């Protein structure tokens, strides 16, 4: 009897724990019975359990908890083609949440978030391709981005309803050209800059030659003017010196002759090793002979 009571107590405890389930904050739960989502008998809509403590039929009903919070889908950059048949590498992100928990559970293989994001990526990407394909690069980068994201949001939201997902926002974070196109543009810009640089260098060399020639001409003229002035000054000096000599000679010719002879003697015997071959009665020794005679 005691064993029977113990078994009943254990069974009751197990049934009690199996009948109760807890939904945490940020989650919602649906109940599946024999592989089907439990729905309200009157409205036909799936019963969604809010956070808190709830009850279910043990062993018959199975609880599926789903994340009800906002989520961010940030995939890898993808390649899109514009209306000009130009490729662009576009980096986007999507804000989404579950709007219909039963539909989400059934369409994503039991609420598999990875599968849900893969399906959502296809739908949003399809909307973005349609929007990029109807615009040129200039339209996309010059002010059409907001309109493009708005239209992509509408397209993505409409298609995501089939998954039980509400698309909150679609944003284009970055738009780049493909690597090969970027390199081609860079090479073209580099060639253009090099051509401009060569033109500037050529103009600079031309101006340098002009400035150099102008400076050389000015230097030549300045040197010629200086040489002319120096010759004029030298001529004037020689003339003044000759005038002074002439004036001195006219006042005392004998003294002037004596001074000039002394200067000649000084220059002649300056080295000390010079040899002069002259007649003793030469005019060169006139004043020496006078000095000896006296």
XYZ file of N, CA and C in Angstrom, residues 232-250 256 260 263:
66
model
N 85.672 104.389 -67.843
C 85.539 105.843 -67.793
C 86.244 106.415 -66.567
N 86.011 105.761 -65.408
C 86.650 106.242 -64.186
C 88.167 106.094 -64.255
N 88.617 104.968 -64.844
C 90.056 104.774 -64.979
C 90.667 105.839 -65.899
N 89.947 106.121 -67.017
C 90.425 107.158 -67.928
C 90.474 108.518 -67.256
N 89.406 108.798 -66.484
C 89.404 110.079 -65.772
C 90.546 110.147 -64.757
N 90.786 109.025 -64.076
C 91.881 108.989 -63.108
C 93.236 109.172 -63.769
N 93.398 108.463 -64.908
C 94.670 108.625 -65.629
C 94.839 110.064 -66.095
N 93.753 110.655 -66.568
C 93.837 112.034 -67.044
C 94.181 112.971 -65.897
N 93.519 112.746 -64.738
C 93.817 113.599 -63.589
C 95.265 113.406 -63.119
N 95.715 112.127 -63.145
C 97.097 111.857 -62.743
C 98.091 112.525 -63.701
N 97.780 112.420 -65.009
C 98.659 113.053 -65.991
C 98.678 114.566 -65.799
N 97.512 115.118 -65.484
C 97.436 116.554 -65.246
C 98.251 116.953 -64.029
N 98.156 116.116 -62.976
C 98.936 116.411 -61.764
C 100.437 116.327 -62.054
N 100.814 115.256 -62.792
C 102.224 115.120 -63.159
C 102.691 116.304 -64.005
N 101.850 116.678 -64.941
C 102.222 117.803 -65.817
C 102.351 119.093 -65.021
N 101.444 119.304 -64.068
C 101.508 120.503 -63.253
C 102.763 120.525 -62.392
N 103.068 119.342 -61.813
C 104.266 119.264 -60.985
C 105.528 119.484 -61.815
N 105.546 118.931 -63.020
C 106.714 119.075 -63.883
C 106.914 120.526 -64.301
N 105.830 121.196 -64.567
C 105.938 122.586 -65.000
C 106.431 123.503 -63.878
N 111.139 117.187 -60.468
C 110.285 116.116 -61.008
C 111.134 115.023 -61.642
N 111.443 111.055 -60.421
C 111.210 109.942 -61.345
C 112.440 109.049 -61.435
N 112.474 106.827 -58.397
C 111.494 105.735 -58.554
C 112.020 104.664 -59.491
